[in-house]
Amino acid sequence: MLKISGEALMGDQGFGLHPPTVQRIADEVKTVHDMGVEICMVIGGGNIFRGLQGSAQGMERATADYMGMLATVMNALAMQSALEAKGLYVRVISAIRMDEVAEPYIRRRAVRHLEKKRIVIFAAGTGNPYFTTDTAATLRANEMNCQAIFKGTKVDGVYDKDPKKHADAVRYDNVTYDEVLQKHLNVMDASAIALARDNNLPIIVFSLDEPGGFRGILSGTGTYTRVHG
Ligand code: UDP
């Protein structure tokens, strides 16, 4: 399971989708798929809309969250299109029914897609407000029997403090779920971490900005942080 935030798709423009960036990430996914790895993805929606922002501006929280989930569908379709342009077979599966643009979520069908080496992109989060796409990624990763969640970020792992602000920040090679929760380390939200912990699903945090980074991690090279039990 590859989890990326919506912001990973916006490039330097601060909002929305930046097609060259989408294509670059699609290249990363393709190189890993070419290794024979079964791969599914969850893409966030923060580059378009976040429920919390909407509710802070007076919108009803649940409605704002549904808008956030819809944003993830747009990102998923953009990624599907970029991957298909590279000759891959891709299915977008939405947790909110919209049969004209995406398949509904049927677990066994999603598993079958993976067996057939199709790339599966899970869209619309968990389908429920008050959750995040990190939790959706963890949920689907458990359901698909994924071996790990790969969380692609802008930094090469989990640090004790923000490495962009503090020159003396130290990166963890390994860190436990409980340490992440106790020290409020910036990996995923607490529900996602707890769900990963309860099912012993490792989370690998790595940099997607590094060309070839995703493939490197799967080949046993490169720097990353492993969150485990
Ligand atoms: N969201 C939701 N339920 C889910 C997943 C997502 O309500 O199961 C909404 C929520 O409003 C969130 C938005 O969709 O703010 C976008 O997802 P997220 O913030 O996780 O995106 P990312 O930060 O990864 O880009």
PDB file of N, CA and C and ligand atoms in Angstrom, residues 3-7 44-47 49-52 64-66 68-69 72 124-134 136, ligand 1:
ATOM      1  N   LYS A   3       0.745   5.177   0.332  1.00  0.00           N
ATOM      2  CA  LYS A   3      -0.094   6.311   0.734  1.00  0.00           C
ATOM      3  C   LYS A   3       0.635   7.601   0.418  1.00  0.00           C
ATOM      4  N   ILE A   4      -0.010   8.451  -0.363  1.00  0.00           N
ATOM      5  CA  ILE A   4       0.569   9.784  -0.559  1.00  0.00           C
ATOM      6  C   ILE A   4      -0.492  10.828  -0.244  1.00  0.00           C
ATOM      7  N   SER A   5      -0.031  11.974   0.192  1.00  0.00           N
ATOM      8  CA  SER A   5      -0.995  13.035   0.485  1.00  0.00           C
ATOM      9  C   SER A   5      -1.370  13.711  -0.822  1.00  0.00           C
ATOM     10  N   GLY A   6      -2.496  14.382  -0.808  1.00  0.00           N
ATOM     11  CA  GLY A   6      -2.897  15.134  -1.990  1.00  0.00           C
ATOM     12  C   GLY A   6      -1.846  16.184  -2.332  1.00  0.00           C
ATOM     13  N   GLU A   7      -1.235  16.730  -1.281  1.00  0.00           N
ATOM     14  CA  GLU A   7      -0.241  17.786  -1.500  1.00  0.00           C
ATOM     15  C   GLU A   7       0.953  17.308  -2.313  1.00  0.00           C
ATOM     16  N   GLY A  44      -4.510  11.255  -0.758  1.00  0.00           N
ATOM     17  CA  GLY A  44      -5.314  12.193   0.039  1.00  0.00           C
ATOM     18  C   GLY A  44      -5.994  13.227  -0.838  1.00  0.00           C
ATOM     19  N   GLY A  45      -6.536  14.243  -0.194  1.00  0.00           N
ATOM     20  CA  GLY A  45      -7.268  15.261  -0.953  1.00  0.00           C
ATOM     21  C   GLY A  45      -6.894  16.679  -0.540  1.00  0.00           C
ATOM     22  N   GLY A  46      -5.888  16.776   0.321  1.00  0.00           N
ATOM     23  CA  GLY A  46      -5.532  18.065   0.938  1.00  0.00           C
ATOM     24  C   GLY A  46      -5.101  19.142  -0.050  1.00  0.00           C
ATOM     25  N   ASN A  47      -4.739  18.764  -1.265  1.00  0.00           N
ATOM     26  CA  ASN A  47      -4.381  19.761  -2.285  1.00  0.00           C
ATOM     27  C   ASN A  47      -5.624  20.454  -2.851  1.00  0.00           C
ATOM     28  N   PHE A  49      -9.205  20.038  -1.012  1.00  0.00           N
ATOM     29  CA  PHE A  49     -10.118  20.416   0.078  1.00  0.00           C
ATOM     30  C   PHE A  49      -9.903  19.535   1.301  1.00  0.00           C
ATOM     31  N   ARG A  50      -9.866  20.166   2.454  1.00  0.00           N
ATOM     32  CA  ARG A  50      -9.787  19.436   3.728  1.00  0.00           C
ATOM     33  C   ARG A  50     -11.008  19.768   4.557  1.00  0.00           C
ATOM     34  N   GLY A  51     -11.624  18.736   5.099  1.00  0.00           N
ATOM     35  CA  GLY A  51     -12.837  18.923   5.885  1.00  0.00           C
ATOM     36  C   GLY A  51     -12.652  19.890   7.040  1.00  0.00           C
ATOM     37  N   LEU A  52     -11.516  19.784   7.726  1.00  0.00           N
ATOM     38  CA  LEU A  52     -11.314  20.634   8.899  1.00  0.00           C
ATOM     39  C   LEU A  52     -11.275  22.105   8.526  1.00  0.00           C
ATOM     40  N   ALA A  64     -18.348  19.050   4.995  1.00  0.00           N
ATOM     41  CA  ALA A  64     -16.996  19.436   4.582  1.00  0.00           C
ATOM     42  C   ALA A  64     -16.142  18.183   4.367  1.00  0.00           C
ATOM     43  N   ASP A  65     -16.318  17.196   5.233  1.00  0.00           N
ATOM     44  CA  ASP A  65     -15.545  15.953   5.087  1.00  0.00           C
ATOM     45  C   ASP A  65     -15.935  15.214   3.804  1.00  0.00           C
ATOM     46  N   TYR A  66     -17.223  15.213   3.485  1.00  0.00           N
ATOM     47  CA  TYR A  66     -17.621  14.575   2.219  1.00  0.00           C
ATOM     48  C   TYR A  66     -16.976  15.297   1.042  1.00  0.00           C
ATOM     49  N   GLY A  68     -14.108  16.735   1.134  1.00  0.00           N
ATOM     50  CA  GLY A  68     -12.713  16.256   1.148  1.00  0.00           C
ATOM     51  C   GLY A  68     -12.599  14.890   0.491  1.00  0.00           C
ATOM     52  N   MET A  69     -13.556  14.028   0.760  1.00  0.00           N
ATOM     53  CA  MET A  69     -13.528  12.685   0.150  1.00  0.00           C
ATOM     54  C   MET A  69     -13.685  12.778  -1.364  1.00  0.00           C
ATOM     55  N   THR A  72     -10.489  13.508  -3.066  1.00  0.00           N
ATOM     56  CA  THR A  72      -9.578  12.363  -3.256  1.00  0.00           C
ATOM     57  C   THR A  72      -9.922  11.595  -4.539  1.00  0.00           C
ATOM     58  N   ALA A 124     -12.032   8.161  -2.150  1.00  0.00           N
ATOM     59  CA  ALA A 124     -13.102   8.573  -1.221  1.00  0.00           C
ATOM     60  C   ALA A 124     -12.866   8.076   0.207  1.00  0.00           C
ATOM     61  N   GLY A 125     -11.612   7.928   0.558  1.00  0.00           N
ATOM     62  CA  GLY A 125     -11.258   7.602   1.948  1.00  0.00           C
ATOM     63  C   GLY A 125     -11.941   6.335   2.434  1.00  0.00           C
ATOM     64  N   THR A 126     -12.434   6.416   3.662  1.00  0.00           N
ATOM     65  CA  THR A 126     -13.162   5.280   4.227  1.00  0.00           C
ATOM     66  C   THR A 126     -14.646   5.367   3.852  1.00  0.00           C
ATOM     67  N   GLY A 127     -15.039   6.495   3.262  1.00  0.00           N
ATOM     68  CA  GLY A 127     -16.457   6.721   2.969  1.00  0.00           C
ATOM     69  C   GLY A 127     -17.189   7.360   4.144  1.00  0.00           C
ATOM     70  N   ASN A 128     -16.463   7.627   5.216  1.00  0.00           N
ATOM     71  CA  ASN A 128     -17.084   8.195   6.420  1.00  0.00           C
ATOM     72  C   ASN A 128     -16.421   9.505   6.819  1.00  0.00           C
ATOM     73  N   PRO A 129     -17.231  10.486   7.231  1.00  0.00           N
ATOM     74  CA  PRO A 129     -16.617  11.713   7.739  1.00  0.00           C
ATOM     75  C   PRO A 129     -15.889  11.446   9.055  1.00  0.00           C
ATOM     76  N   TYR A 130     -15.112  12.389   9.495  1.00  0.00           N
ATOM     77  CA  TYR A 130     -14.333  12.319  10.741  1.00  0.00           C
ATOM     78  C   TYR A 130     -13.153  11.353  10.652  1.00  0.00           C
ATOM     79  N   PHE A 131     -12.845  10.881   9.447  1.00  0.00           N
ATOM     80  CA  PHE A 131     -11.646  10.057   9.278  1.00  0.00           C
ATOM     81  C   PHE A 131     -10.691  10.760   8.327  1.00  0.00           C
ATOM     82  N   THR A 132      -9.524  10.192   8.165  1.00  0.00           N
ATOM     83  CA  THR A 132      -8.553  10.750   7.215  1.00  0.00           C
ATOM     84  C   THR A 132      -8.187   9.669   6.206  1.00  0.00           C
ATOM     85  N   THR A 133      -7.471  10.076   5.200  1.00  0.00           N
ATOM     86  CA  THR A 133      -7.040   9.093   4.213  1.00  0.00           C
ATOM     87  C   THR A 133      -5.902   8.218   4.760  1.00  0.00           C
ATOM     88  N   ASP A 134      -5.222   8.677   5.821  1.00  0.00           N
ATOM     89  CA  ASP A 134      -4.236   7.792   6.466  1.00  0.00           C
ATOM     90  C   ASP A 134      -4.954   6.582   7.065  1.00  0.00           C
ATOM     91  N   ALA A 136      -7.858   5.496   6.052  1.00  0.00           N
ATOM     92  CA  ALA A 136      -8.354   4.721   4.911  1.00  0.00           C
ATOM     93  C   ALA A 136      -7.253   3.805   4.377  1.00  0.00           C
TER      94      ALA A 136
HETATM   95  N1  UDP B   1     -11.917  12.423   4.613  1.00  0.00           N
HETATM   96  C1  UDP B   1     -12.968  11.898   5.353  1.00  0.00           C
HETATM   97  N2  UDP B   1     -13.013  10.547   5.597  1.00  0.00           N
HETATM   98  C2  UDP B   1     -12.048   9.700   5.157  1.00  0.00           C
HETATM   99  C3  UDP B   1     -10.967  10.234   4.428  1.00  0.00           C
HETATM  100  C4  UDP B   1     -10.919  11.597   4.161  1.00  0.00           C
HETATM  101  O1  UDP B   1     -13.847  12.639   5.784  1.00  0.00           O
HETATM  102  O2  UDP B   1     -12.149   8.481   5.394  1.00  0.00           O
HETATM  103  C5  UDP B   1     -11.924  13.863   4.267  1.00  0.00           C
HETATM  104  C6  UDP B   1     -11.428  14.767   5.355  1.00  0.00           C
HETATM  105  O3  UDP B   1     -12.207  15.933   5.340  1.00  0.00           O
HETATM  106  C7  UDP B   1     -10.019  15.099   4.904  1.00  0.00           C
HETATM  107  C8  UDP B   1     -10.154  15.123   3.403  1.00  0.00           C
HETATM  108  O4  UDP B   1     -11.095  14.083   3.127  1.00  0.00           O
HETATM  109  O5  UDP B   1      -9.608  16.357   5.387  1.00  0.00           O
HETATM  110  C9  UDP B   1      -8.888  14.892   2.629  1.00  0.00           C
HETATM  111  O6  UDP B   1      -8.170  13.802   3.152  1.00  0.00           O
HETATM  112  P1  UDP B   1      -6.779  13.979   3.949  1.00  0.00           P
HETATM  113  O7  UDP B   1      -6.816  15.226   4.795  1.00  0.00           O
HETATM  114  O8  UDP B   1      -6.491  12.693   4.626  1.00  0.00           O
HETATM  115  O9  UDP B   1      -5.794  14.204   2.742  1.00  0.00           O
HETATM  116  P2  UDP B   1      -4.185  14.375   2.734  1.00  0.00           P
HETATM  117  O10 UDP B   1      -3.802  15.167   3.954  1.00  0.00           O
HETATM  118  O11 UDP B   1      -3.591  13.006   2.774  1.00  0.00           O
HETATM  119  O12 UDP B   1      -3.933  15.077   1.442  1.00  0.00           O
END
